Amino acid sequence: MKILIYDNKVVGHHLEYLHHWYSEACLNSNEFFFLVNKDFDQVKDKFHWEKTNNIKFVFLNDEEQKISEDQKLLKSAWRMSFVIRKYVKEFQIDRVWLVMFMELMPFLPFFLPKGVLVSGIVYSIYLYNKVKFRGLRLVLENLRYAIISKHFNVERIYILNDSEMTLLLNEKFKSRKFKYLPDPVPDIDKSKLSLIRNEFPINSDDIVYLHFGAMDYRKGTIELLKAINMLPEKIAQNKFFIFAGKVNSKMREDFYEVLKNNKNYSRIKVFDEFCSYEFLNNLCLSCDAIMIPYKSAAQSSGVVGYASFFKKPVIGPAFAMIGKIIKKYSLGIVLDEITPESIKKTLCLQLPSVSNNYYKEHSVDSFNRVIFESIDSN
């Protein structure tokens, strides 16, 4: 059997997922073709990719890459379906796996030859977003899901990290194709990590709050900065804040304006860059709490997994999928709304101890087992 795995992004969880599948594919007897963009060569050294004869990397050409990055999503989905079909025919593919399933829906199933099945991950659940999806747009999104749930070329639709939503979607669309997929937490060797608090002007009794990953408006990054500025001096004097991750270009001006005028500026350290996994792991080990004041919470967050693994409480939204996960697994403190005032109040609270059952139930093995089950059973 020949499997084509496609993702046009190679950052964050995209690269992690590709590596998880690659590692499992090394142990599998089937042939795998990883279709990725050329940026992969710049980031591949973040992981070890064991050489094997049953796996080949295929790179999108410049024109295909432009198509995949088109911000007009339906147009991009339509044109990329032609691209995927080209590679399916060229390599005589039997299965197509998509890291981001909905980016090519509902068109791709209609472009695939009969007998070629497609599966993929649904990262963001539209039913949580009542503001964005309403009226005609909600009708169209329901239609899109109805089409893929019935199409004979669609094999499995993996709902990332939400078992309740998986059941609801199967019931809503009278289908069995929606499958629950745990969001994997990497098994990190803590013995190779180091505490790095001493590298910053952090006192031994300081409480360190970490906010990491790509930063933009939907992550609540600006609200967090404003909340820090609102902290009374007596509260702020034993707190330290680390921002680690590339600041989105659209938010950059606002971010540095709020940062520059922050009265607690000396208590903030910013790493505006693509941070290595090793560095982020050291930060997770060294901090006391992890901040995820996301305004967009309709999708899973890998940050939650890291927090659970390092036994650090998270401070995040009380709503949608992320809120459900934090509350279900007792992972930290939730915010009913994402505003500077609500975050500021939370920063004044004592940090709770947290459960660590989450990462045990979300291993890379369990993630791969669900994905590879479809071909291992054949």
Short mmCIF file of C-alpha atoms in Angstrom, two decimals:
data_model
loop_
_atom_site.label_atom_id
_atom_site.label_comp_id
_atom_site.label_asym_id
_atom_site.label_seq_id
_atom_site.Cartn_x
_atom_site.Cartn_y
_atom_site.Cartn_z
CA MET A 1 0.00 0.00 0.00
CA LYS A 2 1.18 3.53 -0.78
CA ILE A 3 0.27 6.45 1.48
CA LEU A 4 0.65 10.14 0.65
CA ILE A 5 0.95 12.44 3.70
CA TYR A 6 0.43 16.13 2.95
CA ASP A 7 0.96 19.28 4.98
CA ASN A 8 1.96 22.67 3.59
CA LYS A 9 3.21 23.92 6.98
CA VAL A 10 6.29 22.71 8.84
CA VAL A 11 6.13 24.77 12.05
CA GLY A 12 4.86 24.04 15.55
CA HIS A 13 2.57 21.05 15.88
CA HIS A 14 2.70 20.48 12.10
CA LEU A 15 6.36 19.48 12.26
CA GLU A 16 5.74 17.44 15.41
CA TYR A 17 2.89 15.49 13.80
CA LEU A 18 4.93 14.82 10.67
CA HIS A 19 7.76 13.49 12.81
CA HIS A 20 5.39 11.29 14.85
CA TRP A 21 4.04 9.75 11.63
CA TYR A 22 7.51 9.43 10.15
CA SER A 23 8.80 7.55 13.21
CA GLU A 24 5.87 5.15 13.07
CA ALA A 25 6.16 4.77 9.30
CA CYS A 26 9.76 3.60 9.77
CA LEU A 27 8.35 0.54 11.55
CA ASN A 28 5.67 -0.08 8.92
CA SER A 29 5.91 -2.21 5.77
CA ASN A 30 3.91 0.19 3.57
CA GLU A 31 5.37 2.92 1.35
CA PHE A 32 5.02 6.55 2.45
CA PHE A 33 5.41 9.80 0.53
CA PHE A 34 5.63 12.97 2.62
CA LEU A 35 4.50 15.93 0.50
CA VAL A 36 5.74 19.12 2.19
CA ASN A 37 7.04 22.57 1.31
CA LYS A 38 10.70 23.45 0.80
CA ASP A 39 10.95 25.10 4.21
CA PHE A 40 11.21 21.59 5.62
CA ASP A 41 14.94 21.59 4.87
CA GLN A 42 15.38 24.57 7.19
CA VAL A 43 13.67 22.96 10.20
CA LYS A 44 14.23 19.23 9.79
CA ASP A 45 17.28 19.28 12.07
CA LYS A 46 14.96 19.95 15.02
CA PHE A 47 14.25 16.20 15.00
CA HIS A 48 16.06 13.04 14.01
CA TRP A 49 14.71 11.45 10.82
CA GLU A 50 15.96 7.88 10.61
CA LYS A 51 16.90 6.81 7.09
CA THR A 52 14.64 4.13 5.67
CA ASN A 53 13.82 2.74 2.24
CA ASN A 54 10.03 2.88 2.54
CA ILE A 55 9.73 6.67 3.00
CA LYS A 56 10.32 9.44 0.47
CA PHE A 57 10.04 13.22 0.82
CA VAL A 58 8.43 15.12 -2.05
CA PHE A 59 8.54 18.91 -2.17
CA LEU A 60 5.92 21.30 -3.54
CA ASN A 61 7.27 23.45 -6.34
CA ASP A 62 7.10 27.25 -6.11
CA GLU A 63 3.76 27.52 -7.90
CA GLU A 64 2.18 24.76 -5.79
CA GLN A 65 3.47 26.44 -2.65
CA LYS A 66 1.82 29.72 -3.64
CA ILE A 67 -1.46 27.90 -4.25
CA SER A 68 -1.32 26.27 -0.81
CA GLU A 69 -0.74 29.64 0.88
CA ASP A 70 -3.58 31.48 -0.88
CA GLN A 71 -5.66 33.25 1.77
CA LYS A 72 -8.82 32.67 -0.27
CA LEU A 73 -9.43 29.30 1.33
CA LEU A 74 -12.00 27.85 -1.06
CA LYS A 75 -9.92 28.88 -4.06
CA SER A 76 -6.83 27.32 -2.48
CA ALA A 77 -8.72 24.12 -1.62
CA TRP A 78 -9.98 23.82 -5.20
CA ARG A 79 -6.58 24.36 -6.83
CA MET A 80 -4.64 22.24 -4.32
CA SER A 81 -6.99 19.35 -5.02
CA PHE A 82 -5.60 19.30 -8.56
CA VAL A 83 -2.07 19.25 -7.11
CA ILE A 84 -2.82 16.36 -4.76
CA ARG A 85 -4.47 14.42 -7.58
CA LYS A 86 -1.33 14.87 -9.69
CA TYR A 87 0.86 13.29 -7.00
CA VAL A 88 -1.69 10.56 -6.31
CA LYS A 89 -1.53 9.50 -9.96
CA GLU A 90 2.24 9.91 -10.25
CA PHE A 91 3.01 7.66 -7.28
CA GLN A 92 -0.06 5.41 -7.63
CA ILE A 93 -1.24 6.29 -4.13
CA ASP A 94 -3.84 4.20 -2.26
CA ARG A 95 -4.40 6.47 0.79
CA VAL A 96 -4.07 10.21 1.40
CA TRP A 97 -3.53 11.57 4.92
CA LEU A 98 -3.92 15.28 5.64
CA VAL A 99 -2.59 17.00 8.75
CA MET A 100 -5.16 19.77 8.17
CA PHE A 101 -8.18 18.00 6.69
CA MET A 102 -10.64 20.86 6.24
CA GLU A 103 -8.20 23.01 4.24
CA LEU A 104 -8.93 20.83 1.18
CA MET A 105 -12.61 20.19 1.79
CA PRO A 106 -15.08 19.62 0.30
CA PHE A 107 -13.27 19.42 -3.06
CA LEU A 108 -10.48 16.85 -2.71
CA PRO A 109 -12.67 13.71 -2.40
CA PHE A 110 -14.19 14.52 -5.81
CA PHE A 111 -10.74 14.76 -7.41
CA LEU A 112 -9.40 11.43 -6.17
CA PRO A 113 -9.58 8.30 -8.34
CA LYS A 114 -12.12 5.72 -7.24
CA GLY A 115 -10.73 3.55 -4.47
CA VAL A 116 -8.25 6.15 -3.19
CA LEU A 117 -9.32 7.06 0.34
CA VAL A 118 -8.56 10.28 2.19
CA SER A 119 -8.38 10.84 5.95
CA GLY A 120 -7.21 13.76 8.02
CA ILE A 121 -7.30 15.80 11.20
CA VAL A 122 -9.91 18.43 12.06
CA TYR A 123 -8.05 20.82 14.34
CA SER A 124 -10.68 23.53 14.92
CA ILE A 125 -14.32 22.69 15.60
CA TYR A 126 -16.69 25.15 13.92
CA LEU A 127 -19.61 24.34 16.24
CA TYR A 128 -17.78 26.08 19.10
CA ASN A 129 -17.50 29.33 17.19
CA LYS A 130 -21.00 30.80 17.37
CA VAL A 131 -19.82 34.27 16.40
CA LYS A 132 -17.90 33.36 13.25
CA PHE A 133 -20.24 30.61 12.06
CA ARG A 134 -23.82 31.81 11.98
CA GLY A 135 -26.51 32.48 9.43
CA LEU A 136 -25.59 31.55 5.88
CA ARG A 137 -22.00 30.71 6.85
CA LEU A 138 -23.22 28.14 9.38
CA VAL A 139 -25.49 26.60 6.73
CA LEU A 140 -22.56 26.34 4.30
CA GLU A 141 -20.27 24.82 6.93
CA ASN A 142 -22.91 22.25 7.86
CA LEU A 143 -23.24 21.44 4.16
CA ARG A 144 -19.48 21.00 3.85
CA TYR A 145 -19.42 18.56 6.76
CA ALA A 146 -22.45 16.72 5.40
CA ILE A 147 -20.70 16.21 2.06
CA ILE A 148 -17.47 14.82 3.52
CA SER A 149 -19.30 12.61 6.01
CA LYS A 150 -21.08 10.85 3.13
CA HIS A 151 -18.51 10.85 0.34
CA PHE A 152 -17.23 7.36 -0.54
CA ASN A 153 -13.63 8.59 -0.93
CA VAL A 154 -13.50 9.89 2.65
CA GLU A 155 -12.33 7.17 5.04
CA ARG A 156 -11.86 8.80 8.45
CA ILE A 157 -12.23 12.31 9.85
CA TYR A 158 -10.16 12.64 13.02
CA ILE A 159 -11.51 15.07 15.61
CA LEU A 160 -8.52 16.22 17.60
CA ASN A 161 -8.84 15.94 21.36
CA ASP A 162 -12.61 16.14 21.79
CA SER A 163 -14.39 12.82 22.29
CA GLU A 164 -17.74 14.48 23.05
CA MET A 165 -17.67 16.49 19.82
CA THR A 166 -16.77 13.32 17.91
CA LEU A 167 -19.94 11.65 19.14
CA LEU A 168 -22.00 14.76 18.42
CA LEU A 169 -20.74 15.03 14.82
CA ASN A 170 -21.40 11.35 14.12
CA GLU A 171 -24.93 11.77 15.45
CA LYS A 172 -25.53 15.09 13.68
CA PHE A 173 -24.44 13.79 10.27
CA LYS A 174 -25.56 10.19 10.78
CA SER A 175 -22.04 8.94 10.17
CA ARG A 176 -19.35 6.67 11.62
CA LYS A 177 -16.45 8.42 9.97
CA PHE A 178 -15.67 10.89 12.74
CA LYS A 179 -13.01 9.39 15.02
CA TYR A 180 -11.54 10.72 18.26
CA LEU A 181 -7.81 11.46 18.10
CA PRO A 182 -5.79 12.36 21.22
CA ASP A 183 -3.52 15.37 20.86
CA PRO A 184 -0.06 13.83 21.42
CA VAL A 185 2.29 14.98 24.18
CA PRO A 186 5.94 14.21 23.36
CA ASP A 187 7.79 12.04 25.86
CA ILE A 188 10.59 14.42 26.80
CA ASP A 189 13.78 13.26 28.51
CA LYS A 190 13.90 15.60 31.51
CA SER A 191 17.40 14.42 32.42
CA LYS A 192 18.72 16.32 29.37
CA LEU A 193 17.05 19.58 30.37
CA SER A 194 18.29 22.34 32.62
CA LEU A 195 16.80 25.01 34.85
CA ILE A 196 17.59 28.37 33.29
CA ARG A 197 16.11 30.79 35.81
CA ASN A 198 19.61 31.91 36.79
CA GLU A 199 20.24 33.17 33.27
CA PHE A 200 17.68 35.94 33.81
CA PRO A 201 17.32 38.50 36.61
CA ILE A 202 14.91 36.22 38.48
CA ASN A 203 14.97 35.96 42.25
CA SER A 204 14.77 32.51 43.81
CA ASP A 205 11.30 33.22 45.23
CA ASP A 206 9.91 34.79 42.03
CA ILE A 207 6.88 33.22 40.37
CA VAL A 208 7.66 32.77 36.67
CA TYR A 209 4.84 32.89 34.11
CA LEU A 210 5.54 31.56 30.61
CA HIS A 211 3.66 32.48 27.42
CA PHE A 212 5.10 30.62 24.42
CA GLY A 213 4.40 29.72 20.82
CA ALA A 214 3.56 31.87 17.80
CA MET A 215 1.97 35.04 19.14
CA ASP A 216 -0.91 36.95 17.60
CA TYR A 217 -4.10 38.73 18.59
CA ARG A 218 -6.12 35.52 18.98
CA LYS A 219 -3.64 34.20 21.58
CA GLY A 220 -4.51 37.00 24.02
CA THR A 221 -0.88 38.16 24.01
CA ILE A 222 -1.75 41.88 24.05
CA GLU A 223 -4.30 41.38 26.84
CA LEU A 224 -1.65 39.59 28.89
CA LEU A 225 0.85 42.45 28.45
CA LYS A 226 -1.81 44.97 29.49
CA ALA A 227 -2.68 42.84 32.53
CA ILE A 228 0.96 42.84 33.64
CA ASN A 229 0.97 46.64 33.37
CA MET A 230 -2.05 46.77 35.68
CA LEU A 231 -0.44 44.76 38.48
CA PRO A 232 0.19 46.73 41.69
CA GLU A 233 3.89 47.10 42.49
CA LYS A 234 3.55 44.98 45.62
CA ILE A 235 2.13 42.07 43.56
CA ALA A 236 4.45 42.50 40.57
CA GLN A 237 7.68 42.58 42.55
CA ASN A 238 7.81 38.79 42.96
CA LYS A 239 6.57 37.88 39.47
CA PHE A 240 8.50 37.43 36.23
CA PHE A 241 7.06 36.98 32.73
CA ILE A 242 8.66 35.24 29.75
CA PHE A 243 7.29 35.59 26.20
CA ALA A 244 8.91 33.03 23.89
CA GLY A 245 7.88 32.79 20.24
CA LYS A 246 7.68 34.76 17.02
CA VAL A 247 5.44 37.82 17.24
CA ASN A 248 3.04 38.02 14.30
CA SER A 249 3.95 40.83 11.90
CA LYS A 250 0.41 42.26 12.02
CA MET A 251 0.63 42.56 15.81
CA ARG A 252 4.29 43.56 16.11
CA GLU A 253 3.75 47.33 16.36
CA ASP A 254 1.05 46.99 19.03
CA PHE A 255 3.06 44.40 20.94
CA TYR A 256 6.18 46.55 21.29
CA GLU A 257 4.20 49.71 21.99
CA VAL A 258 2.43 48.06 24.94
CA LEU A 259 5.69 46.45 26.06
CA LYS A 260 7.69 49.70 25.93
CA ASN A 261 5.12 51.56 28.03
CA ASN A 262 4.70 48.76 30.58
CA LYS A 263 5.46 49.98 34.09
CA ASN A 264 6.61 46.44 34.93
CA TYR A 265 8.91 46.29 31.88
CA SER A 266 11.87 45.10 33.98
CA ARG A 267 9.87 42.01 34.97
CA ILE A 268 9.36 40.90 31.35
CA LYS A 269 11.71 38.97 29.05
CA VAL A 270 10.85 38.54 25.35
CA PHE A 271 12.31 36.04 22.88
CA ASP A 272 10.80 37.17 19.57
CA GLU A 273 12.08 34.25 17.50
CA PHE A 274 11.40 30.70 16.43
CA CYS A 275 12.55 29.00 19.63
CA SER A 276 14.08 25.54 19.60
CA TYR A 277 12.19 22.69 21.24
CA GLU A 278 15.07 22.25 23.69
CA PHE A 279 14.86 25.89 24.77
CA LEU A 280 11.07 25.74 25.17
CA ASN A 281 11.38 22.55 27.18
CA ASN A 282 13.91 24.24 29.48
CA LEU A 283 11.50 27.16 29.92
CA CYS A 284 8.63 24.80 30.76
CA LEU A 285 10.82 23.07 33.33
CA SER A 286 11.90 26.40 34.83
CA CYS A 287 8.59 28.26 35.00
CA ASP A 288 5.84 28.08 37.63
CA ALA A 289 2.81 28.54 35.37
CA ILE A 290 1.98 28.68 31.66
CA MET A 291 -0.28 31.37 30.22
CA ILE A 292 -2.69 30.53 27.37
CA PRO A 293 -5.28 33.35 27.49
CA TYR A 294 -6.52 32.38 24.03
CA LYS A 295 -9.51 34.23 22.63
CA SER A 296 -9.83 31.52 19.99
CA ALA A 297 -10.40 28.30 21.94
CA ALA A 298 -12.30 26.12 19.45
CA GLN A 299 -9.25 23.95 18.87
CA SER A 300 -6.81 21.89 20.88
CA SER A 301 -3.55 23.35 22.15
CA GLY A 302 -0.28 21.49 22.38
CA VAL A 303 0.73 23.89 25.14
CA VAL A 304 -1.76 22.15 27.45
CA GLY A 305 0.10 18.89 26.93
CA TYR A 306 3.45 20.44 27.77
CA ALA A 307 1.98 22.00 30.91
CA SER A 308 0.62 18.62 32.03
CA PHE A 309 3.91 16.84 31.31
CA PHE A 310 5.90 19.35 33.36
CA LYS A 311 3.17 19.52 36.03
CA LYS A 312 2.74 23.27 35.64
CA PRO A 313 -0.70 24.89 35.96
CA VAL A 314 -2.12 26.64 32.91
CA ILE A 315 -4.16 29.83 32.96
CA GLY A 316 -6.53 29.79 30.01
CA PRO A 317 -10.10 30.29 28.76
CA ALA A 318 -13.06 28.66 30.48
CA PHE A 319 -14.93 28.24 27.21
CA ALA A 320 -14.92 26.00 24.11
CA MET A 321 -12.57 23.04 23.72
CA ILE A 322 -9.57 24.39 25.62
CA GLY A 323 -11.72 25.36 28.59
CA LYS A 324 -13.34 21.94 28.58
CA ILE A 325 -9.92 20.24 28.68
CA ILE A 326 -8.53 22.43 31.47
CA LYS A 327 -11.59 21.82 33.65
CA LYS A 328 -11.93 18.11 32.85
CA TYR A 329 -8.33 17.31 33.79
CA SER A 330 -7.92 19.94 36.56
CA LEU A 331 -5.01 21.54 34.72
CA GLY A 332 -5.15 25.03 36.19
CA ILE A 333 -7.21 28.22 36.33
CA VAL A 334 -9.84 29.28 33.79
CA LEU A 335 -10.94 32.75 32.68
CA ASP A 336 -14.59 33.43 31.86
CA GLU A 337 -13.49 36.23 29.55
CA ILE A 338 -10.17 37.24 28.03
CA THR A 339 -9.60 40.83 29.12
CA PRO A 340 -6.67 42.60 30.81
CA GLU A 341 -8.79 43.00 33.95
CA SER A 342 -9.70 39.30 34.21
CA ILE A 343 -6.12 38.18 33.56
CA LYS A 344 -4.80 40.68 36.11
CA LYS A 345 -7.13 39.26 38.78
CA THR A 346 -5.95 35.74 37.97
CA LEU A 347 -2.29 36.76 38.28
CA CYS A 348 -3.03 37.81 41.84
CA LEU A 349 -4.29 34.33 42.79
CA GLN A 350 -2.27 31.55 44.35
CA LEU A 351 -1.31 28.90 41.80
CA PRO A 352 -3.01 25.51 42.25
CA SER A 353 -1.45 22.07 42.12
CA VAL A 354 -2.46 20.18 38.97
CA SER A 355 -3.36 16.69 37.85
CA ASN A 356 -0.95 14.95 35.50
CA ASN A 357 -3.35 12.39 34.03
CA TYR A 358 -3.74 14.36 30.82
CA TYR A 359 -0.33 13.67 29.29
CA LYS A 360 -0.54 9.98 30.26
CA GLU A 361 -3.73 9.65 28.19
CA HIS A 362 -2.28 11.60 25.26
CA SER A 363 0.89 9.79 24.34
CA VAL A 364 2.47 9.79 20.88
CA ASP A 365 1.87 6.02 20.78
CA SER A 366 -1.88 6.48 21.28
CA PHE A 367 -1.93 9.19 18.59
CA ASN A 368 -0.10 6.99 16.06
CA ARG A 369 -2.13 3.92 16.96
CA VAL A 370 -5.37 5.64 15.95
CA ILE A 371 -3.92 6.93 12.68
CA PHE A 372 -2.16 3.74 11.55
CA GLU A 373 -5.05 1.49 12.55
CA SER A 374 -6.72 2.11 9.18
CA ILE A 375 -3.86 0.56 7.20
CA ASP A 376 -2.65 -1.98 9.73
CA SER A 377 -6.06 -3.66 9.69
CA ASN A 378 -5.95 -4.16 5.91
#
